[in-house]
């Protein structure tokens, strides 16, 4: 990790507002953005397309080594996700990709295959990294580590709204079940389990809107970093 390029990591389970917060922070600072969940979701999509079972750790890791992915900043979404020249952003946001992503993310060999690629996002003037293990494993030396939490009902409602806005139909009860299952798998896995990094600032977003959360985290960033020196 290059000590001179600042990193803010924002980890936590789905529905805590991570994606929106990371997008806002990266635009405010004009820093790069890494959406690591998108990488696992892309692998899930590729595995489905190429009929590689998610349980086949070596097979999925081989897909990870050949990835041809770009992220493009977009106004309406955190990023556009371009796989082999095609925008797959909407497709990978569907619940089947999220669930398959969480299954293949259990394999240490898969995580190792994309570690260097994730770290390559640390480019000037800085990086905002969104995920589950950004602060614990991928960027352990980050200047600021944030961990977002929220109660499961609130998170399920947010996800439901997000999916509806995107025209993705899902039953609320099914969503509650799939979020609970994904949380359990993410927290209990052997490799890089979901947990706050040492020294992380934990922010509970259950009763706060995105504007409040942004204001709170932006104030911490302003205190932690010398933005006059590093803002582009
Ligand atoms: O954040 P998102 O919901 O897009 O992530 C999908 C899945 O990818 C998560 O449930 C998790 O299992 C996995 N993931 C991970 N490590 C990350 C980001 C995502 O294991 N850094």
PDB file of N, CA, C and O in Angstrom, residues 12-24 35 41 76-79 89-95 98 130 132 148 150 152-172 175 178-179 182 205 208-210:
ATOM      1  N   UNK A  12     -19.431  -2.758   5.496  1.00  0.00           N
ATOM      2  CA  UNK A  12     -20.681  -3.030   6.208  1.00  0.00           C
ATOM      3  C   UNK A  12     -21.582  -3.907   5.363  1.00  0.00           C
ATOM      4  O   UNK A  12     -21.297  -4.130   4.172  1.00  0.00           O
ATOM      5  N   UNK A  13     -22.657  -4.400   5.949  1.00  0.00           N
ATOM      6  CA  UNK A  13     -23.577  -5.259   5.193  1.00  0.00           C
ATOM      7  C   UNK A  13     -24.442  -4.458   4.230  1.00  0.00           C
ATOM      8  O   UNK A  13     -24.435  -3.221   4.250  1.00  0.00           O
ATOM      9  N   UNK A  14     -25.202  -5.159   3.387  1.00  0.00           N
ATOM     10  CA  UNK A  14     -26.006  -4.452   2.379  1.00  0.00           C
ATOM     11  C   UNK A  14     -27.198  -3.750   3.034  1.00  0.00           C
ATOM     12  O   UNK A  14     -27.694  -4.179   4.075  1.00  0.00           O
ATOM     13  N   UNK A  15     -27.609  -2.630   2.438  1.00  0.00           N
ATOM     14  CA  UNK A  15     -28.754  -1.885   2.946  1.00  0.00           C
ATOM     15  C   UNK A  15     -28.390  -0.870   4.025  1.00  0.00           C
ATOM     16  O   UNK A  15     -29.261  -0.245   4.610  1.00  0.00           O
ATOM     17  N   UNK A  16     -27.110  -0.684   4.261  1.00  0.00           N
ATOM     18  CA  UNK A  16     -26.694   0.311   5.263  1.00  0.00           C
ATOM     19  C   UNK A  16     -26.464   1.681   4.610  1.00  0.00           C
ATOM     20  O   UNK A  16     -26.203   2.662   5.300  1.00  0.00           O
ATOM     21  N   UNK A  17     -26.513   1.724   3.278  1.00  0.00           N
ATOM     22  CA  UNK A  17     -26.306   2.990   2.575  1.00  0.00           C
ATOM     23  C   UNK A  17     -24.868   3.172   2.107  1.00  0.00           C
ATOM     24  O   UNK A  17     -24.489   4.261   1.673  1.00  0.00           O
ATOM     25  N   UNK A  18     -24.103   2.092   2.157  1.00  0.00           N
ATOM     26  CA  UNK A  18     -22.682   2.137   1.775  1.00  0.00           C
ATOM     27  C   UNK A  18     -22.445   2.670   0.373  1.00  0.00           C
ATOM     28  O   UNK A  18     -21.605   3.531   0.161  1.00  0.00           O
ATOM     29  N   UNK A  19     -23.163   2.085  -0.597  1.00  0.00           N
ATOM     30  CA  UNK A  19     -22.933   2.434  -2.007  1.00  0.00           C
ATOM     31  C   UNK A  19     -23.160   3.914  -2.268  1.00  0.00           C
ATOM     32  O   UNK A  19     -22.333   4.587  -2.879  1.00  0.00           O
ATOM     33  N   UNK A  20     -24.294   4.418  -1.751  1.00  0.00           N
ATOM     34  CA  UNK A  20     -24.627   5.825  -1.974  1.00  0.00           C
ATOM     35  C   UNK A  20     -23.622   6.717  -1.262  1.00  0.00           C
ATOM     36  O   UNK A  20     -23.151   7.724  -1.803  1.00  0.00           O
ATOM     37  N   UNK A  21     -23.275   6.338  -0.024  1.00  0.00           N
ATOM     38  CA  UNK A  21     -22.319   7.147   0.729  1.00  0.00           C
ATOM     39  C   UNK A  21     -20.963   7.189   0.015  1.00  0.00           C
ATOM     40  O   UNK A  21     -20.369   8.269  -0.141  1.00  0.00           O
ATOM     41  N   UNK A  22     -20.482   6.030  -0.432  1.00  0.00           N
ATOM     42  CA  UNK A  22     -19.173   5.983  -1.097  1.00  0.00           C
ATOM     43  C   UNK A  22     -19.186   6.833  -2.357  1.00  0.00           C
ATOM     44  O   UNK A  22     -18.227   7.550  -2.644  1.00  0.00           O
ATOM     45  N   UNK A  23     -20.284   6.748  -3.090  1.00  0.00           N
ATOM     46  CA  UNK A  23     -20.390   7.526  -4.313  1.00  0.00           C
ATOM     47  C   UNK A  23     -20.325   9.027  -4.005  1.00  0.00           C
ATOM     48  O   UNK A  23     -19.589   9.783  -4.638  1.00  0.00           O
ATOM     49  N   UNK A  24     -21.097   9.433  -2.983  1.00  0.00           N
ATOM     50  CA  UNK A  24     -21.106  10.871  -2.619  1.00  0.00           C
ATOM     51  C   UNK A  24     -19.744  11.334  -2.131  1.00  0.00           C
ATOM     52  O   UNK A  24     -19.283  12.404  -2.489  1.00  0.00           O
ATOM     53  N   UNK A  35     -15.772  -0.219  -6.046  1.00  0.00           N
ATOM     54  CA  UNK A  35     -16.976  -0.936  -5.614  1.00  0.00           C
ATOM     55  C   UNK A  35     -16.620  -2.424  -5.639  1.00  0.00           C
ATOM     56  O   UNK A  35     -16.798  -3.107  -6.645  1.00  0.00           O
ATOM     57  N   UNK A  41     -19.930  -9.734  -7.700  1.00  0.00           N
ATOM     58  CA  UNK A  41     -21.164  -9.932  -8.464  1.00  0.00           C
ATOM     59  C   UNK A  41     -20.845 -10.258  -9.936  1.00  0.00           C
ATOM     60  O   UNK A  41     -21.521 -11.072 -10.569  1.00  0.00           O
ATOM     61  N   UNK A  76     -26.249   8.908 -12.064  1.00  0.00           N
ATOM     62  CA  UNK A  76     -27.403   8.290 -11.428  1.00  0.00           C
ATOM     63  C   UNK A  76     -27.048   7.089 -10.571  1.00  0.00           C
ATOM     64  O   UNK A  76     -27.814   6.679  -9.717  1.00  0.00           O
ATOM     65  N   UNK A  77     -25.897   6.478 -10.783  1.00  0.00           N
ATOM     66  CA  UNK A  77     -25.511   5.284 -10.047  1.00  0.00           C
ATOM     67  C   UNK A  77     -24.111   5.530  -9.501  1.00  0.00           C
ATOM     68  O   UNK A  77     -23.413   6.400 -10.003  1.00  0.00           O
ATOM     69  N   UNK A  78     -23.670   4.733  -8.523  1.00  0.00           N
ATOM     70  CA  UNK A  78     -22.290   4.916  -8.075  1.00  0.00           C
ATOM     71  C   UNK A  78     -21.315   4.812  -9.238  1.00  0.00           C
ATOM     72  O   UNK A  78     -20.494   5.665  -9.462  1.00  0.00           O
ATOM     73  N   UNK A  79     -21.421   3.770 -10.024  1.00  0.00           N
ATOM     74  CA  UNK A  79     -20.527   3.592 -11.172  1.00  0.00           C
ATOM     75  C   UNK A  79     -21.232   2.748 -12.220  1.00  0.00           C
ATOM     76  O   UNK A  79     -22.127   1.970 -11.899  1.00  0.00           O
ATOM     77  N   UNK A  89     -24.272  -3.253 -15.193  1.00  0.00           N
ATOM     78  CA  UNK A  89     -24.638  -2.692 -13.883  1.00  0.00           C
ATOM     79  C   UNK A  89     -25.973  -3.188 -13.352  1.00  0.00           C
ATOM     80  O   UNK A  89     -26.063  -3.642 -12.214  1.00  0.00           O
ATOM     81  N   UNK A  90     -27.027  -3.117 -14.174  1.00  0.00           N
ATOM     82  CA  UNK A  90     -28.349  -3.516 -13.691  1.00  0.00           C
ATOM     83  C   UNK A  90     -28.413  -5.017 -13.454  1.00  0.00           C
ATOM     84  O   UNK A  90     -28.992  -5.477 -12.469  1.00  0.00           O
ATOM     85  N   UNK A  91     -27.829  -5.753 -14.371  1.00  0.00           N
ATOM     86  CA  UNK A  91     -27.905  -7.218 -14.250  1.00  0.00           C
ATOM     87  C   UNK A  91     -27.259  -7.706 -12.941  1.00  0.00           C
ATOM     88  O   UNK A  91     -27.817  -8.537 -12.225  1.00  0.00           O
ATOM     89  N   UNK A  92     -26.075  -7.168 -12.634  1.00  0.00           N
ATOM     90  CA  UNK A  92     -25.375  -7.704 -11.449  1.00  0.00           C
ATOM     91  C   UNK A  92     -26.010  -7.252 -10.134  1.00  0.00           C
ATOM     92  O   UNK A  92     -25.723  -7.818  -9.088  1.00  0.00           O
ATOM     93  N   UNK A  93     -26.889  -6.222 -10.185  1.00  0.00           N
ATOM     94  CA  UNK A  93     -27.549  -5.764  -8.944  1.00  0.00           C
ATOM     95  C   UNK A  93     -28.699  -6.678  -8.542  1.00  0.00           C
ATOM     96  O   UNK A  93     -29.302  -6.489  -7.490  1.00  0.00           O
ATOM     97  N   UNK A  94     -29.066  -7.626  -9.387  1.00  0.00           N
ATOM     98  CA  UNK A  94     -30.191  -8.500  -9.044  1.00  0.00           C
ATOM     99  C   UNK A  94     -29.792  -9.469  -7.934  1.00  0.00           C
ATOM    100  O   UNK A  94     -28.605  -9.779  -7.755  1.00  0.00           O
ATOM    101  N   UNK A  95     -30.819  -9.918  -7.190  1.00  0.00           N
ATOM    102  CA  UNK A  95     -30.559 -10.717  -5.990  1.00  0.00           C
ATOM    103  C   UNK A  95     -29.854 -12.042  -6.290  1.00  0.00           C
ATOM    104  O   UNK A  95     -29.070 -12.524  -5.493  1.00  0.00           O
ATOM    105  N   UNK A  98     -26.289 -11.344  -6.236  1.00  0.00           N
ATOM    106  CA  UNK A  98     -25.830 -11.044  -4.872  1.00  0.00           C
ATOM    107  C   UNK A  98     -25.636 -12.322  -4.066  1.00  0.00           C
ATOM    108  O   UNK A  98     -24.624 -12.484  -3.374  1.00  0.00           O
ATOM    109  N   UNK A 130     -15.309   0.590  -1.095  1.00  0.00           N
ATOM    110  CA  UNK A 130     -16.602   0.117  -0.587  1.00  0.00           C
ATOM    111  C   UNK A 130     -16.607  -1.411  -0.569  1.00  0.00           C
ATOM    112  O   UNK A 130     -16.292  -2.034  -1.577  1.00  0.00           O
ATOM    113  N   UNK A 132     -16.651  -5.274   2.158  1.00  0.00           N
ATOM    114  CA  UNK A 132     -16.833  -6.009   3.412  1.00  0.00           C
ATOM    115  C   UNK A 132     -15.508  -6.136   4.158  1.00  0.00           C
ATOM    116  O   UNK A 132     -15.487  -6.251   5.364  1.00  0.00           O
ATOM    117  N   UNK A 148     -20.381   0.745   8.561  1.00  0.00           N
ATOM    118  CA  UNK A 148     -21.793   1.126   8.663  1.00  0.00           C
ATOM    119  C   UNK A 148     -22.628  -0.055   9.154  1.00  0.00           C
ATOM    120  O   UNK A 148     -22.421  -1.187   8.711  1.00  0.00           O
ATOM    121  N   UNK A 150     -26.926  -1.063  10.459  1.00  0.00           N
ATOM    122  CA  UNK A 150     -28.326  -0.612  10.558  1.00  0.00           C
ATOM    123  C   UNK A 150     -29.145  -1.843  10.897  1.00  0.00           C
ATOM    124  O   UNK A 150     -28.708  -2.974  10.595  1.00  0.00           O
ATOM    125  N   UNK A 152     -31.784  -4.880  10.714  1.00  0.00           N
ATOM    126  CA  UNK A 152     -32.107  -5.670   9.522  1.00  0.00           C
ATOM    127  C   UNK A 152     -33.402  -5.252   8.820  1.00  0.00           C
ATOM    128  O   UNK A 152     -33.464  -5.260   7.584  1.00  0.00           O
ATOM    129  N   UNK A 153     -34.440  -4.842   9.578  1.00  0.00           N
ATOM    130  CA  UNK A 153     -35.701  -4.430   8.937  1.00  0.00           C
ATOM    131  C   UNK A 153     -35.494  -3.181   8.070  1.00  0.00           C
ATOM    132  O   UNK A 153     -35.972  -3.106   6.946  1.00  0.00           O
ATOM    133  N   UNK A 154     -34.776  -2.220   8.634  1.00  0.00           N
ATOM    134  CA  UNK A 154     -34.498  -0.974   7.901  1.00  0.00           C
ATOM    135  C   UNK A 154     -33.698  -1.293   6.636  1.00  0.00           C
ATOM    136  O   UNK A 154     -33.977  -0.776   5.546  1.00  0.00           O
ATOM    137  N   UNK A 155     -32.722  -2.167   6.774  1.00  0.00           N
ATOM    138  CA  UNK A 155     -31.872  -2.512   5.623  1.00  0.00           C
ATOM    139  C   UNK A 155     -32.687  -3.191   4.533  1.00  0.00           C
ATOM    140  O   UNK A 155     -32.526  -2.911   3.347  1.00  0.00           O
ATOM    141  N   UNK A 156     -33.577  -4.092   4.931  1.00  0.00           N
ATOM    142  CA  UNK A 156     -34.401  -4.798   3.942  1.00  0.00           C
ATOM    143  C   UNK A 156     -35.312  -3.804   3.222  1.00  0.00           C
ATOM    144  O   UNK A 156     -35.482  -3.874   1.997  1.00  0.00           O
ATOM    145  N   UNK A 157     -35.874  -2.846   3.984  1.00  0.00           N
ATOM    146  CA  UNK A 157     -36.759  -1.848   3.348  1.00  0.00           C
ATOM    147  C   UNK A 157     -35.981  -1.015   2.333  1.00  0.00           C
ATOM    148  O   UNK A 157     -36.468  -0.718   1.248  1.00  0.00           O
ATOM    149  N   UNK A 158     -34.767  -0.631   2.698  1.00  0.00           N
ATOM    150  CA  UNK A 158     -33.954   0.173   1.767  1.00  0.00           C
ATOM    151  C   UNK A 158     -33.635  -0.602   0.496  1.00  0.00           C
ATOM    152  O   UNK A 158     -33.718  -0.075  -0.605  1.00  0.00           O
ATOM    153  N   UNK A 159     -33.230  -1.851   0.662  1.00  0.00           N
ATOM    154  CA  UNK A 159     -32.903  -2.676  -0.506  1.00  0.00           C
ATOM    155  C   UNK A 159     -34.134  -2.838  -1.401  1.00  0.00           C
ATOM    156  O   UNK A 159     -34.049  -2.791  -2.614  1.00  0.00           O
ATOM    157  N   UNK A 160     -35.290  -3.020  -0.749  1.00  0.00           N
ATOM    158  CA  UNK A 160     -36.548  -3.216  -1.478  1.00  0.00           C
ATOM    159  C   UNK A 160     -36.825  -1.995  -2.352  1.00  0.00           C
ATOM    160  O   UNK A 160     -37.153  -2.118  -3.533  1.00  0.00           O
ATOM    161  N   UNK A 161     -36.663  -0.821  -1.740  1.00  0.00           N
ATOM    162  CA  UNK A 161     -36.894   0.431  -2.458  1.00  0.00           C
ATOM    163  C   UNK A 161     -35.910   0.574  -3.640  1.00  0.00           C
ATOM    164  O   UNK A 161     -36.308   0.883  -4.752  1.00  0.00           O
ATOM    165  N   UNK A 162     -34.629   0.295  -3.333  1.00  0.00           N
ATOM    166  CA  UNK A 162     -33.594   0.414  -4.379  1.00  0.00           C
ATOM    167  C   UNK A 162     -33.902  -0.490  -5.566  1.00  0.00           C
ATOM    168  O   UNK A 162     -33.810  -0.084  -6.720  1.00  0.00           O
ATOM    169  N   UNK A 163     -34.279  -1.726  -5.284  1.00  0.00           N
ATOM    170  CA  UNK A 163     -34.542  -2.683  -6.357  1.00  0.00           C
ATOM    171  C   UNK A 163     -35.785  -2.265  -7.138  1.00  0.00           C
ATOM    172  O   UNK A 163     -35.809  -2.352  -8.368  1.00  0.00           O
ATOM    173  N   UNK A 164     -36.815  -1.792  -6.414  1.00  0.00           N
ATOM    174  CA  UNK A 164     -38.041  -1.336  -7.077  1.00  0.00           C
ATOM    175  C   UNK A 164     -37.778  -0.196  -8.034  1.00  0.00           C
ATOM    176  O   UNK A 164     -38.282  -0.171  -9.154  1.00  0.00           O
ATOM    177  N   UNK A 165     -36.986   0.780  -7.571  1.00  0.00           N
ATOM    178  CA  UNK A 165     -36.657   1.936  -8.412  1.00  0.00           C
ATOM    179  C   UNK A 165     -35.998   1.469  -9.708  1.00  0.00           C
ATOM    180  O   UNK A 165     -36.204   2.017 -10.783  1.00  0.00           O
ATOM    181  N   UNK A 166     -35.202   0.403  -9.590  1.00  0.00           N
ATOM    182  CA  UNK A 166     -34.505  -0.112 -10.780  1.00  0.00           C
ATOM    183  C   UNK A 166     -35.392  -1.055 -11.592  1.00  0.00           C
ATOM    184  O   UNK A 166     -34.919  -1.684 -12.545  1.00  0.00           O
ATOM    185  N   UNK A 167     -36.654  -1.200 -11.168  1.00  0.00           N
ATOM    186  CA  UNK A 167     -37.563  -2.071 -11.914  1.00  0.00           C
ATOM    187  C   UNK A 167     -37.327  -3.548 -11.653  1.00  0.00           C
ATOM    188  O   UNK A 167     -37.769  -4.405 -12.408  1.00  0.00           O
ATOM    189  N   UNK A 168     -36.597  -3.854 -10.581  1.00  0.00           N
ATOM    190  CA  UNK A 168     -36.326  -5.261 -10.268  1.00  0.00           C
ATOM    191  C   UNK A 168     -37.366  -5.720  -9.246  1.00  0.00           C
ATOM    192  O   UNK A 168     -37.450  -5.170  -8.143  1.00  0.00           O
ATOM    193  N   UNK A 169     -38.192  -6.690  -9.642  1.00  0.00           N
ATOM    194  CA  UNK A 169     -39.269  -7.145  -8.765  1.00  0.00           C
ATOM    195  C   UNK A 169     -38.792  -8.238  -7.824  1.00  0.00           C
ATOM    196  O   UNK A 169     -38.161  -9.190  -8.243  1.00  0.00           O
ATOM    197  N   UNK A 170     -39.119  -8.037  -6.553  1.00  0.00           N
ATOM    198  CA  UNK A 170     -38.751  -9.044  -5.564  1.00  0.00           C
ATOM    199  C   UNK A 170     -39.758  -8.952  -4.424  1.00  0.00           C
ATOM    200  O   UNK A 170     -40.268  -7.869  -4.133  1.00  0.00           O
ATOM    201  N   UNK A 171     -40.095 -10.113  -3.816  1.00  0.00           N
ATOM    202  CA  UNK A 171     -41.043 -10.078  -2.702  1.00  0.00           C
ATOM    203  C   UNK A 171     -40.298  -9.657  -1.449  1.00  0.00           C
ATOM    204  O   UNK A 171     -39.185 -10.157  -1.189  1.00  0.00           O
ATOM    205  N   UNK A 172     -40.960  -8.785  -0.638  1.00  0.00           N
ATOM    206  CA  UNK A 172     -40.282  -8.259   0.549  1.00  0.00           C
ATOM    207  C   UNK A 172     -39.822  -9.393   1.475  1.00  0.00           C
ATOM    208  O   UNK A 172     -38.685  -9.398   1.951  1.00  0.00           O
ATOM    209  N   UNK A 175     -36.804 -11.044   0.264  1.00  0.00           N
ATOM    210  CA  UNK A 175     -35.635 -10.178   0.411  1.00  0.00           C
ATOM    211  C   UNK A 175     -35.098 -10.238   1.845  1.00  0.00           C
ATOM    212  O   UNK A 175     -33.883 -10.356   2.062  1.00  0.00           O
ATOM    213  N   UNK A 178     -33.242 -13.437   2.154  1.00  0.00           N
ATOM    214  CA  UNK A 178     -31.961 -13.523   1.437  1.00  0.00           C
ATOM    215  C   UNK A 178     -30.912 -12.626   2.085  1.00  0.00           C
ATOM    216  O   UNK A 178     -29.735 -12.970   2.139  1.00  0.00           O
ATOM    217  N   UNK A 179     -31.350 -11.479   2.647  1.00  0.00           N
ATOM    218  CA  UNK A 179     -30.385 -10.606   3.341  1.00  0.00           C
ATOM    219  C   UNK A 179     -29.853 -11.311   4.593  1.00  0.00           C
ATOM    220  O   UNK A 179     -28.649 -11.306   4.870  1.00  0.00           O
ATOM    221  N   UNK A 182     -27.404 -14.002   3.577  1.00  0.00           N
ATOM    222  CA  UNK A 182     -26.145 -13.420   3.085  1.00  0.00           C
ATOM    223  C   UNK A 182     -25.311 -12.876   4.250  1.00  0.00           C
ATOM    224  O   UNK A 182     -24.095 -13.083   4.310  1.00  0.00           O
ATOM    225  N   UNK A 205     -26.740   3.644  10.815  1.00  0.00           N
ATOM    226  CA  UNK A 205     -27.542   4.477   9.909  1.00  0.00           C
ATOM    227  C   UNK A 205     -29.043   4.177  10.002  1.00  0.00           C
ATOM    228  O   UNK A 205     -29.818   4.650   9.163  1.00  0.00           O
ATOM    229  N   UNK A 208     -30.957   7.438  10.353  1.00  0.00           N
ATOM    230  CA  UNK A 208     -30.425   8.633   9.667  1.00  0.00           C
ATOM    231  C   UNK A 208     -30.584   8.501   8.165  1.00  0.00           C
ATOM    232  O   UNK A 208     -30.358   7.422   7.604  1.00  0.00           O
ATOM    233  N   UNK A 209     -30.913   9.605   7.545  1.00  0.00           N
ATOM    234  CA  UNK A 209     -30.965   9.644   6.081  1.00  0.00           C
ATOM    235  C   UNK A 209     -29.543   9.802   5.540  1.00  0.00           C
ATOM    236  O   UNK A 209     -28.609  10.105   6.291  1.00  0.00           O
ATOM    237  N   UNK A 210     -29.416   9.649   4.220  1.00  0.00           N
ATOM    238  CA  UNK A 210     -28.092   9.708   3.606  1.00  0.00           C
ATOM    239  C   UNK A 210     -27.417  11.067   3.805  1.00  0.00           C
ATOM    240  O   UNK A 210     -26.200  11.150   3.984  1.00  0.00           O
TER     241      UNK A 210
END
